mmCIF file of C-alpha atoms in Angstrom:
data_model
loop_
_atom_site.group_PDB
_atom_site.id
_atom_site.type_symbol
_atom_site.label_atom_id
_atom_site.label_comp_id
_atom_site.label_asym_id
_atom_site.label_seq_id
_atom_site.Cartn_x
_atom_site.Cartn_y
_atom_site.Cartn_z
ATOM 1 C CA VAL A 290 17.203 -2.758 6.448
ATOM 2 C CA GLU A 291 14.640 -6.157 6.797
ATOM 3 C CA ASN A 292 11.163 -4.513 5.774
ATOM 4 C CA ASN A 293 8.239 -6.415 4.632
ATOM 5 C CA GLY A 294 9.422 -10.099 5.075
ATOM 6 C CA GLY A 295 12.848 -9.405 2.973
ATOM 7 C CA THR A 296 16.142 -7.513 3.080
ATOM 8 C CA CYS A 297 15.909 -4.191 1.356
ATOM 9 C CA HIS A 298 19.338 -2.981 0.243
ATOM 10 C CA LEU A 299 19.677 0.620 0.159
ATOM 11 C CA GLU A 300 22.403 2.687 -1.796
ATOM 12 C CA MET A 301 24.617 6.031 -1.468
ATOM 13 C CA SER A 302 25.851 7.267 -4.064
ATOM 14 C CA ASP A 303 28.681 10.374 -3.664
ATOM 15 C CA TYR A 304 30.163 12.290 -6.321
ATOM 16 C CA LYS A 305 33.174 15.029 -6.727
ATOM 17 C CA LYS A 306 34.370 17.037 -9.263
ATOM 18 C CA ASP A 307 37.875 14.841 -8.800
ATOM 19 C CA PRO A 308 38.398 11.982 -7.006
ATOM 20 C CA GLY A 309 41.713 12.502 -5.392
ATOM 21 C CA THR A 310 40.179 15.456 -3.673
ATOM 22 C CA SER A 311 40.160 15.506 -0.191
ATOM 23 C CA GLY A 312 38.990 18.496 1.807
ATOM 24 C CA LEU A 313 35.599 19.060 0.463
ATOM 25 C CA ARG A 314 32.347 20.301 2.022
ATOM 26 C CA PRO A 315 29.712 16.988 2.747
ATOM 27 C CA LEU A 316 26.522 17.999 0.789
ATOM 28 C CA LEU A 317 23.598 15.705 1.479
ATOM 29 C CA MET A 318 20.928 15.233 -0.870
ATOM 30 C CA LEU A 319 17.486 13.864 -0.882
ATOM 31 C CA HIS A 320 15.600 13.274 -3.567
ATOM 32 C CA GLY A 321 12.240 13.982 -4.752
ATOM 33 C CA GLY A 322 8.871 12.089 -5.958
ATOM 34 C CA SER A 323 6.190 12.424 -3.621
ATOM 35 C CA TRP A 324 7.484 9.526 -1.037
ATOM 36 C CA GLN A 325 6.940 6.691 -3.696
ATOM 37 C CA TYR A 326 9.132 7.506 -6.540
ATOM 38 C CA ARG A 327 12.898 7.473 -7.131
ATOM 39 C CA GLY A 328 13.262 7.218 -11.458
ATOM 40 C CA ALA A 329 12.823 10.954 -12.466
ATOM 41 C CA GLY A 330 13.141 12.684 -8.958
ATOM 42 C CA TYR A 331 16.327 10.598 -9.011
ATOM 43 C CA LEU A 332 17.349 11.880 -12.642
ATOM 44 C CA GLY A 333 16.505 15.122 -11.606
ATOM 45 C CA GLN A 334 18.783 15.401 -8.627
ATOM 46 C CA GLU A 335 21.838 14.086 -10.787
ATOM 47 C CA THR A 336 21.673 16.576 -12.883
ATOM 48 C CA LEU A 337 22.012 19.437 -10.659
ATOM 49 C CA VAL A 338 25.246 17.181 -9.377
ATOM 50 C CA SER A 339 27.512 19.226 -11.305
ATOM 51 C CA HIS A 340 26.488 22.422 -10.451
ATOM 52 C CA TYR A 341 27.804 21.497 -6.688
ATOM 53 C CA THR A 342 30.857 19.461 -7.528
ATOM 54 C CA ASP A 343 31.977 22.500 -9.157
ATOM 55 C CA ALA A 344 31.193 24.823 -5.868
ATOM 56 C CA GLY A 345 33.609 22.471 -4.124
ATOM 57 C CA PHE A 346 31.032 19.609 -2.552
ATOM 58 C CA VAL A 347 31.455 15.720 -2.097
ATOM 59 C CA VAL A 348 27.746 15.014 -2.687
ATOM 60 C CA PHE A 349 25.855 12.459 -0.751
ATOM 61 C CA ALA A 350 22.901 10.907 -2.658
ATOM 62 C CA PRO A 351 21.026 7.984 -0.410
ATOM 63 C CA PHE A 352 18.326 6.287 -1.045
ATOM 64 C CA TYR A 353 15.477 5.674 0.974
ATOM 65 C CA ARG A 354 12.316 3.400 1.533
ATOM 66 C CA LEU A 355 9.445 4.405 -0.541
ATOM 67 C CA ALA A 356 5.729 4.740 0.808
ATOM 68 C CA GLY A 357 3.456 2.888 -1.767
ATOM 69 C CA ASP A 358 4.331 0.061 -3.987
ATOM 70 C CA LYS A 359 5.018 1.920 -7.622
ATOM 71 C CA GLN A 360 8.374 1.088 -7.233
ATOM 72 C CA ALA A 361 11.952 -0.663 -5.469
ATOM 73 C CA GLY A 362 10.532 -3.373 -4.928
ATOM 74 C CA PRO A 363 8.225 -5.264 -2.514
ATOM 75 C CA TYR A 364 11.200 -5.085 0.431
ATOM 76 C CA CYS A 365 12.259 -1.693 -0.157
ATOM 77 C CA ASN A 366 8.593 0.267 -0.415
ATOM 78 C CA GLY A 367 5.538 -0.468 1.942
ATOM 79 C CA VAL A 368 5.968 1.817 4.530
ATOM 80 C CA THR A 369 5.270 5.078 6.060
ATOM 81 C CA HIS A 370 6.897 8.336 7.392
ATOM 82 C CA ASP A 371 8.566 6.486 10.404
ATOM 83 C CA GLU A 372 10.437 4.255 8.176
ATOM 84 C CA ILE A 373 11.306 7.086 5.271
ATOM 85 C CA ILE A 374 12.447 9.314 8.466
ATOM 86 C CA ALA A 375 14.568 6.538 10.279
ATOM 87 C CA ASP A 376 16.422 6.219 6.625
ATOM 88 C CA VAL A 377 17.552 9.547 6.388
ATOM 89 C CA ASP A 378 18.428 9.911 9.810
ATOM 90 C CA ALA A 379 20.769 6.695 9.362
ATOM 91 C CA ALA A 380 21.848 8.412 5.787
ATOM 92 C CA LEU A 381 22.335 11.533 7.890
ATOM 93 C CA SER A 382 24.246 9.646 10.564
ATOM 94 C CA TRP A 383 26.035 7.539 7.626
ATOM 95 C CA THR A 384 27.338 10.468 6.071
ATOM 96 C CA GLN A 385 28.922 12.005 9.314
ATOM 97 C CA SER A 386 30.851 9.130 10.054
ATOM 98 C CA ASN A 387 31.869 8.176 6.987
ATOM 99 C CA ALA A 388 32.271 11.643 4.244
ATOM 100 C CA ASN A 389 35.917 12.107 5.374
ATOM 101 C CA ARG A 390 36.617 8.492 3.495
ATOM 102 C CA TYR A 391 35.500 9.673 0.385
ATOM 103 C CA GLY A 392 37.109 13.177 0.540
ATOM 104 C CA ALA A 393 35.286 15.989 2.719
ATOM 105 C CA SER A 394 36.184 17.836 6.002
ATOM 106 C CA ASP A 395 34.844 17.171 9.155
ATOM 107 C CA SER A 396 32.568 19.974 8.967
ATOM 108 C CA THR A 397 29.169 19.717 9.866
ATOM 109 C CA ILE A 398 26.555 18.317 7.039
ATOM 110 C CA THR A 399 25.236 20.556 4.509
ATOM 111 C CA LEU A 400 21.344 19.595 3.086
ATOM 112 C CA THR A 401 19.708 19.976 -0.100
ATOM 113 C CA GLY A 402 16.835 18.295 -1.603
ATOM 114 C CA GLN A 403 13.637 18.605 -4.295
ATOM 115 C CA SER A 404 10.269 18.174 -3.310
ATOM 116 C CA ALA A 405 9.246 15.210 -1.112
ATOM 117 C CA GLY A 406 13.136 15.119 -0.902
ATOM 118 C CA ALA A 407 13.146 18.792 0.491
ATOM 119 C CA TYR A 408 10.676 18.135 3.773
ATOM 120 C CA LEU A 409 13.123 15.015 4.589
ATOM 121 C CA ALA A 410 15.762 17.920 3.984
ATOM 122 C CA ALA A 411 13.780 20.413 6.483
ATOM 123 C CA SER A 412 13.261 17.706 8.683
ATOM 124 C CA LEU A 413 16.717 16.723 9.873
ATOM 125 C CA ALA A 414 17.431 20.966 9.592
ATOM 126 C CA THR A 415 14.502 20.750 12.324
ATOM 127 C CA ARG A 416 15.365 17.802 14.370
ATOM 128 C CA HIS A 417 19.613 17.590 14.260
ATOM 129 C CA GLY A 418 20.414 21.032 14.193
ATOM 130 C CA ALA A 419 23.453 21.234 15.641
ATOM 131 C CA ALA A 420 24.647 18.220 12.786
ATOM 132 C CA ILE A 421 23.714 21.072 9.609
ATOM 133 C CA ASP A 422 25.248 23.852 8.526
ATOM 134 C CA ARG A 423 22.648 24.829 6.282
ATOM 135 C CA ALA A 424 20.105 23.664 3.592
ATOM 136 C CA LEU A 425 19.180 24.307 0.123
ATOM 137 C CA LEU A 426 15.006 23.455 0.066
ATOM 138 C CA PHE A 427 13.163 23.535 -3.166
ATOM 139 C CA TYR A 428 9.208 23.700 -3.467
ATOM 140 C CA PRO A 429 8.981 21.555 -0.353
ATOM 141 C CA PRO A 430 6.217 20.539 1.493
ATOM 142 C CA THR A 431 6.323 21.035 5.362
ATOM 143 C CA ASP A 432 2.856 22.166 6.681
ATOM 144 C CA PHE A 433 1.047 18.999 6.833
ATOM 145 C CA VAL A 434 -1.694 20.507 9.024
ATOM 146 C CA HIS A 435 -2.347 24.013 6.781
ATOM 147 C CA PHE A 436 -2.700 21.350 3.821
ATOM 148 C CA LEU A 437 -5.379 19.665 5.349
ATOM 149 C CA ASN A 438 -7.379 22.770 7.017
ATOM 150 C CA ASN A 439 -7.292 24.227 3.318
ATOM 151 C CA ILE A 440 -8.823 20.237 2.213
ATOM 152 C CA ASP A 441 -11.531 20.952 4.909
ATOM 153 C CA SER A 442 -12.201 24.385 4.170
ATOM 154 C CA GLY A 443 -13.081 23.324 0.259
ATOM 155 C CA ASP A 444 -10.182 24.510 -1.614
ATOM 156 C CA THR A 445 -8.769 22.947 -4.380
ATOM 157 C CA VAL A 446 -6.238 21.014 -4.007
ATOM 158 C CA GLU A 447 -4.448 18.639 -6.413
ATOM 159 C CA ALA A 448 -5.053 15.461 -5.994
ATOM 160 C CA GLU A 449 -1.587 13.889 -6.871
ATOM 161 C CA GLY A 450 -0.691 16.054 -3.868
ATOM 162 C CA GLN A 451 -3.499 14.459 -1.321
ATOM 163 C CA ASN A 452 -2.309 11.036 -2.731
ATOM 164 C CA ALA A 453 1.096 11.649 -1.643
ATOM 165 C CA LEU A 454 0.303 12.856 1.837
ATOM 166 C CA GLU A 455 -1.930 9.719 2.152
ATOM 167 C CA ALA A 456 0.570 7.857 1.163
ATOM 168 C CA PHE A 457 3.368 9.284 3.505
ATOM 169 C CA ILE A 458 0.770 9.360 6.230
ATOM 170 C CA GLY A 459 -0.199 5.698 5.230
ATOM 171 C CA ARG A 460 -4.134 6.272 6.123
ATOM 172 C CA PRO A 461 -6.707 8.633 3.807
ATOM 173 C CA VAL A 462 -7.373 11.966 4.846
ATOM 174 C CA GLU A 463 -10.829 10.906 5.797
ATOM 175 C CA GLU A 464 -9.000 9.350 8.228
ATOM 176 C CA ILE A 465 -6.770 12.341 9.424
ATOM 177 C CA GLN A 466 -7.394 15.091 11.647
ATOM 178 C CA VAL A 467 -5.229 18.107 12.443
ATOM 179 C CA THR A 468 -4.879 17.546 15.818
ATOM 180 C CA ASP A 469 -3.416 13.863 15.009
ATOM 181 C CA ALA A 470 0.067 13.712 16.970
ATOM 182 C CA ASP A 471 1.585 12.180 14.058
ATOM 183 C CA ILE A 472 0.197 14.913 12.133
ATOM 184 C CA VAL A 473 1.352 18.159 14.698
ATOM 185 C CA ALA A 474 4.845 16.589 14.789
ATOM 186 C CA LEU A 475 5.688 15.941 10.453
ATOM 187 C CA SER A 476 4.468 19.746 10.351
ATOM 188 C CA LEU A 477 7.464 21.538 10.530
ATOM 189 C CA PRO A 478 6.037 25.324 10.820
ATOM 190 C CA GLN A 479 4.593 24.415 14.145
ATOM 191 C CA GLN A 480 7.962 23.092 15.616
ATOM 192 C CA LEU A 481 10.237 25.655 13.930
ATOM 193 C CA GLN A 482 7.873 28.814 15.477
ATOM 194 C CA ASN A 483 8.946 27.463 18.718
ATOM 195 C CA GLN A 484 13.279 27.048 18.064
ATOM 196 C CA VAL A 485 13.889 30.509 16.610
ATOM 197 C CA GLY A 486 17.271 31.302 16.462
ATOM 198 C CA ASP A 487 18.198 27.278 16.897
ATOM 199 C CA THR A 488 18.021 26.048 13.513
ATOM 200 C CA PRO A 489 20.342 26.211 10.614
ATOM 201 C CA PRO A 490 19.819 28.813 7.689
ATOM 202 C CA MET A 491 17.667 27.717 4.763
ATOM 203 C CA PHE A 492 17.120 28.704 1.519
ATOM 204 C CA VAL A 493 13.937 28.105 -0.280
ATOM 205 C CA VAL A 494 12.875 28.250 -3.661
ATOM 206 C CA HIS A 495 9.460 27.999 -5.062
ATOM 207 C CA GLY A 496 6.914 28.618 -7.520
ATOM 208 C CA LEU A 497 3.752 30.602 -7.533
ATOM 209 C CA ALA A 498 2.475 28.483 -10.307
ATOM 210 C CA ASP A 499 3.269 25.109 -8.751
ATOM 211 C CA THR A 500 0.051 23.611 -8.462
ATOM 212 C CA LEU A 501 1.048 20.279 -6.944
ATOM 213 C CA VAL A 502 3.362 21.651 -3.857
ATOM 214 C CA PRO A 503 1.133 25.200 -3.092
ATOM 215 C CA GLY A 504 3.431 28.084 -2.719
ATOM 216 C CA ASP A 505 2.264 28.797 0.953
ATOM 217 C CA GLN A 506 3.630 25.804 2.115
ATOM 218 C CA SER A 507 7.127 27.846 1.500
ATOM 219 C CA VAL A 508 5.808 30.765 3.076
ATOM 220 C CA ARG A 509 4.832 29.301 5.963
ATOM 221 C CA LEU A 510 8.033 27.958 6.499
ATOM 222 C CA CYS A 511 10.182 31.217 6.158
ATOM 223 C CA ASN A 512 7.395 33.013 8.646
ATOM 224 C CA ALA A 513 7.630 30.277 11.270
ATOM 225 C CA LEU A 514 11.379 30.720 11.186
ATOM 226 C CA SER A 515 10.817 34.593 12.401
ATOM 227 C CA GLY A 516 8.494 33.107 15.106
ATOM 228 C CA SER A 517 5.277 32.897 13.827
ATOM 229 C CA ALA A 518 3.717 30.688 10.949
ATOM 230 C CA ASP A 519 0.717 32.843 10.713
ATOM 231 C CA ASN A 520 2.155 36.095 11.138
ATOM 232 C CA GLY A 521 5.820 36.730 9.359
ATOM 233 C CA PRO A 522 7.752 38.952 7.172
ATOM 234 C CA ALA A 523 7.063 36.546 3.910
ATOM 235 C CA ALA A 524 3.431 36.503 1.914
ATOM 236 C CA LEU A 525 2.514 34.935 -1.369
ATOM 237 C CA ASP A 526 3.540 37.375 -3.678
ATOM 238 C CA ALA A 527 6.718 37.062 -5.995
ATOM 239 C CA GLY A 528 6.071 41.136 -7.401
ATOM 240 C CA ASP A 529 4.306 42.964 -10.163
ATOM 241 C CA THR A 530 5.310 40.823 -12.829
ATOM 242 C CA SER A 531 3.961 43.836 -15.313
ATOM 243 C CA ALA A 532 6.352 45.358 -14.005
ATOM 244 C CA GLY A 533 9.121 42.741 -15.039
ATOM 245 C CA GLU A 534 9.369 41.332 -11.459
ATOM 246 C CA PHE A 535 9.044 37.933 -11.428
ATOM 247 C CA VAL A 536 10.953 36.721 -8.432
ATOM 248 C CA LYS A 537 10.513 38.493 -4.868
ATOM 249 C CA THR A 538 13.158 37.682 -1.939
ATOM 250 C CA TYR A 539 11.979 37.617 2.151
ATOM 251 C CA ALA A 540 14.313 37.376 4.894
ATOM 252 C CA CYS A 541 13.148 35.255 6.974
ATOM 253 C CA ASP A 542 15.032 35.499 9.694
ATOM 254 C CA SER A 543 18.678 36.855 11.249
ATOM 255 C CA ASN A 544 20.077 33.886 10.406
ATOM 256 C CA GLY A 545 20.361 34.371 6.933
ATOM 257 C CA SER A 546 17.296 32.297 6.000
ATOM 258 C CA GLN A 547 15.696 33.509 2.910
ATOM 259 C CA LEU A 548 12.346 33.080 0.494
ATOM 260 C CA HIS A 549 12.856 33.243 -2.648
ATOM 261 C CA LEU A 550 9.134 32.866 -4.597
ATOM 262 C CA THR A 551 8.702 32.896 -8.719
ATOM 263 C CA ALA A 552 6.064 34.210 -10.345
ATOM 264 C CA GLU A 553 5.858 31.778 -13.264
ATOM 265 C CA GLY A 554 7.648 28.654 -11.314
ATOM 266 C CA GLN A 555 6.009 24.986 -11.802
ATOM 267 C CA HIS A 556 6.903 22.495 -9.490
ATOM 268 C CA MET A 557 10.307 21.108 -11.044
ATOM 269 C CA LEU A 558 11.601 24.581 -11.870
ATOM 270 C CA ASP A 559 14.527 23.482 -11.522
ATOM 271 C CA VAL A 560 14.526 21.162 -14.123
ATOM 272 C CA CYS A 561 14.247 22.090 -18.038
ATOM 273 C CA VAL A 562 14.130 19.487 -21.152
ATOM 274 C CA ASP A 563 15.099 21.465 -24.383
ATOM 275 C CA PHE A 564 14.645 19.171 -28.255
ATOM 276 C CA PRO A 565 14.161 21.049 -31.137
ATOM 277 C CA PHE A 566 11.455 18.448 -32.263
ATOM 278 C CA LEU A 567 9.409 20.102 -29.522
ATOM 279 C CA ALA A 568 9.061 23.333 -31.716
ATOM 280 C CA ASN A 569 5.191 22.761 -33.055
ATOM 281 C CA THR A 570 4.412 20.661 -30.179
ATOM 282 C CA ALA A 571 1.235 22.431 -28.424
ATOM 283 C CA GLY A 572 3.090 25.600 -28.634
ATOM 284 C CA LEU A 573 6.378 24.400 -26.860
ATOM 285 C CA SER A 574 9.658 25.035 -27.775
ATOM 286 C CA ASP A 575 10.898 22.755 -24.729
ATOM 287 C CA ALA A 576 9.380 21.765 -21.246
ATOM 288 C CA CYS A 577 10.924 23.876 -19.128
ATOM 289 C CA PHE A 578 9.031 24.655 -15.408
ATOM 290 C CA SER A 579 11.096 27.595 -14.442
ATOM 291 C CA GLY A 580 8.619 29.898 -16.162
ATOM 292 C CA ASP A 581 6.897 30.632 -19.816
ATOM 293 C CA SER A 582 8.732 34.484 -20.154
ATOM 294 C CA SER A 583 11.861 35.235 -21.573
ATOM 295 C CA ALA A 584 12.124 37.222 -17.831
ATOM 296 C CA GLY A 585 10.632 34.694 -15.809
ATOM 297 C CA ARG A 586 13.139 32.279 -16.897
ATOM 298 C CA GLU A 587 15.902 34.694 -16.417
ATOM 299 C CA GLN A 588 14.941 35.505 -13.275
ATOM 300 C CA THR A 589 14.500 32.145 -12.059
ATOM 301 C CA LEU A 590 18.056 31.352 -13.407
ATOM 302 C CA SER A 591 19.608 34.090 -11.262
ATOM 303 C CA THR A 592 17.971 32.961 -8.100
ATOM 304 C CA LEU A 593 19.582 29.230 -8.686
ATOM 305 C CA GLN A 594 22.619 30.676 -9.410
ATOM 306 C CA ALA A 595 22.756 32.738 -5.724
ATOM 307 C CA SER A 596 21.576 29.272 -4.243
ATOM 308 C CA ILE A 597 24.131 27.530 -4.839
ATOM 309 C CA ASN A 598 26.798 30.864 -3.677
ATOM 310 C CA TRP A 599 24.765 30.784 -0.911
ATOM 311 C CA LEU A 600 25.417 26.979 -0.022
ATOM 312 C CA ASN A 601 28.453 27.333 -0.832
ATOM 313 C CA ASN A 602 28.661 30.362 2.454
ATOM 314 C CA SER A 603 29.717 32.902 0.061
ATOM 315 C CA ASP A 604 28.473 36.007 0.164
ATOM 316 C CA VAL A 605 25.416 36.067 -2.461
ATOM 317 C CA GLY A 606 24.821 39.778 -2.813
ATOM 318 C CA ALA A 607 22.159 40.803 -5.850
ATOM 319 C CA PRO A 608 21.289 37.858 -8.280
ATOM 320 C CA ALA A 609 24.023 37.764 -11.039
ATOM 321 C CA GLU A 610 22.215 38.397 -14.179
ATOM 322 C CA ALA A 611 21.828 35.855 -16.461
ATOM 323 C CA THR A 612 23.710 35.667 -20.006
ATOM 324 C CA GLU A 613 21.683 36.423 -23.335
ATOM 325 C CA SER A 614 23.019 32.655 -24.083
ATOM 326 C CA ALA A 615 21.745 31.191 -20.956
ATOM 327 C CA ASN A 616 18.103 32.765 -21.277
ATOM 328 C CA ASP A 617 18.239 31.781 -25.207
ATOM 329 C CA GLU A 618 18.487 28.284 -24.607
ATOM 330 C CA ALA A 619 17.098 28.402 -21.398
ATOM 331 C CA SER A 620 19.100 27.197 -19.443
ATOM 332 C CA VAL A 621 17.899 26.771 -15.759
ATOM 333 C CA ALA A 622 20.812 25.254 -13.014
ATOM 334 C CA GLY A 623 20.305 21.451 -13.678
ATOM 335 C CA THR A 624 19.189 21.917 -17.213
ATOM 336 C CA LEU A 625 18.495 18.747 -19.098
ATOM 337 C CA LYS A 626 19.284 19.276 -22.931
ATOM 338 C CA ASP A 627 21.085 17.984 -26.124
ATOM 339 C CA SER A 628 24.874 18.174 -26.645
ATOM 340 C CA ASP A 629 27.300 17.153 -29.291
ATOM 341 C CA SER A 630 29.417 14.748 -26.598
ATOM 342 C CA ASP A 631 26.068 13.188 -25.404
ATOM 343 C CA GLN A 632 23.488 11.683 -28.192
ATOM 344 C CA SER A 633 21.139 10.716 -25.107
ATOM 345 C CA GLY A 634 19.431 13.704 -24.620
ATOM 346 C CA SER A 635 20.902 14.560 -21.498
ATOM 347 C CA SER A 636 23.735 16.957 -20.229
ATOM 348 C CA SER A 637 23.799 14.257 -17.110
ATOM 349 C CA GLY A 638 24.784 11.129 -19.459
ATOM 350 C CA GLY A 639 22.884 7.790 -18.165
ATOM 351 C CA GLY A 640 22.342 5.574 -21.414
ATOM 352 C CA ALA A 641 19.277 5.205 -23.370
ATOM 353 C CA LEU A 642 16.926 5.198 -20.557
ATOM 354 C CA GLN A 643 17.437 8.717 -19.814
ATOM 355 C CA PRO A 644 15.512 9.956 -23.368
ATOM 356 C CA LEU A 645 12.984 7.679 -21.888
ATOM 357 C CA ILE A 646 12.463 9.332 -18.975
ATOM 358 C CA LEU A 647 12.917 12.949 -20.430
ATOM 359 C CA LEU A 648 9.997 12.547 -22.769
ATOM 360 C CA GLY A 649 7.676 11.362 -20.039
ATOM 361 C CA LEU A 650 8.754 14.816 -18.491
ATOM 362 C CA VAL A 651 8.178 16.399 -21.803
ATOM 363 C CA ALA A 652 4.900 13.935 -22.280
ATOM 364 C CA TRP A 653 3.703 15.586 -18.453
ATOM 365 C CA ARG A 654 4.317 19.050 -18.937
ATOM 366 C CA ILE A 655 2.504 19.214 -22.431
ATOM 367 C CA SER A 656 -0.695 16.943 -20.517
ATOM 368 C CA ARG A 657 -0.936 19.438 -18.077
ATOM 369 C CA ARG A 658 -0.346 22.345 -20.701
ATOM 370 C CA LYS A 659 -3.917 21.236 -22.083
ATOM 371 C CA CYS A 660 -5.874 20.701 -19.313
ATOM 372 C CA ASP A 661 -4.928 23.987 -17.633
ATOM 373 C CA PRO A 662 -6.342 26.341 -19.048
ATOM 374 C CA GLY A 663 -4.709 29.511 -17.635
ATOM 375 C CA SER A 664 -1.046 28.617 -19.027
#
């Protein structure tokens, strides 16, 4: 695509368990990164790929142009929501036309995404429902109107979240009104509550310890699926942790949509870095974002396992209990940890760069620990 005086080359990676297999279900997987980064967001996504390929999907993971000037180079950055959404629409169209060349069946497209990528997946499901089978969304920002109202009312909003919104919209919050046409159009609950029954089912996972994307963003999404973002079945409540309840599930509609709130989950709750040398570093033995308690991590793991079953259109039923070994190693779906077969420090491979990214995640986790007296 031509952009900023040059040609931006956008890539589409595809993954499957066996290169010779056909008849697989196509899964379009959209990376996060505040609409401004690929790096760690794409790495976090790649660590989950094997869970989806093991479940019988062929996974298509596209790049899209980025806001700001942090990554991707001058010809692929410096855009706002219009161009990013256009790229994601093009990725969906390309996948529909080409998926069978890579072993996919002719079924409708399944979606998943993390953070900013989860917003883009939800946007596709909202606007192109007939082409989408279902969508799995991890901690998605969804309601810009509500987010701006929180800023106006003086609620504490993390600077990173505000910066991401400004980059995506293309102007500072001081110049944005909640009644602006683009803000209303981009706020998904406002759209979804007017098309009940016409949206493919969604499985949403969000942590209440997420300070980057507050949990009420997913609560409003869930409630909008029932007809009212302000009044619906979901509440900002993940259960009674004193009674051992760390994850609470809400049925969002009669179409199979679900919201799973975790009491201890932070942003990137599906990623866990496990390095032995962290044992005496800032009181941490790892950098897991799923929770600080073993029970919280175990129940988050069960939720993530259930999300794969749901995505594969299987009978989810009650979330399966995590095994002791999984709990002992803090193995959340998408875990990054040392292995005998891969000395790079990650179970997903990728050479010498990955340890640097993982160490960055560790440092970020430790820094947040130090500046958050409540954790």
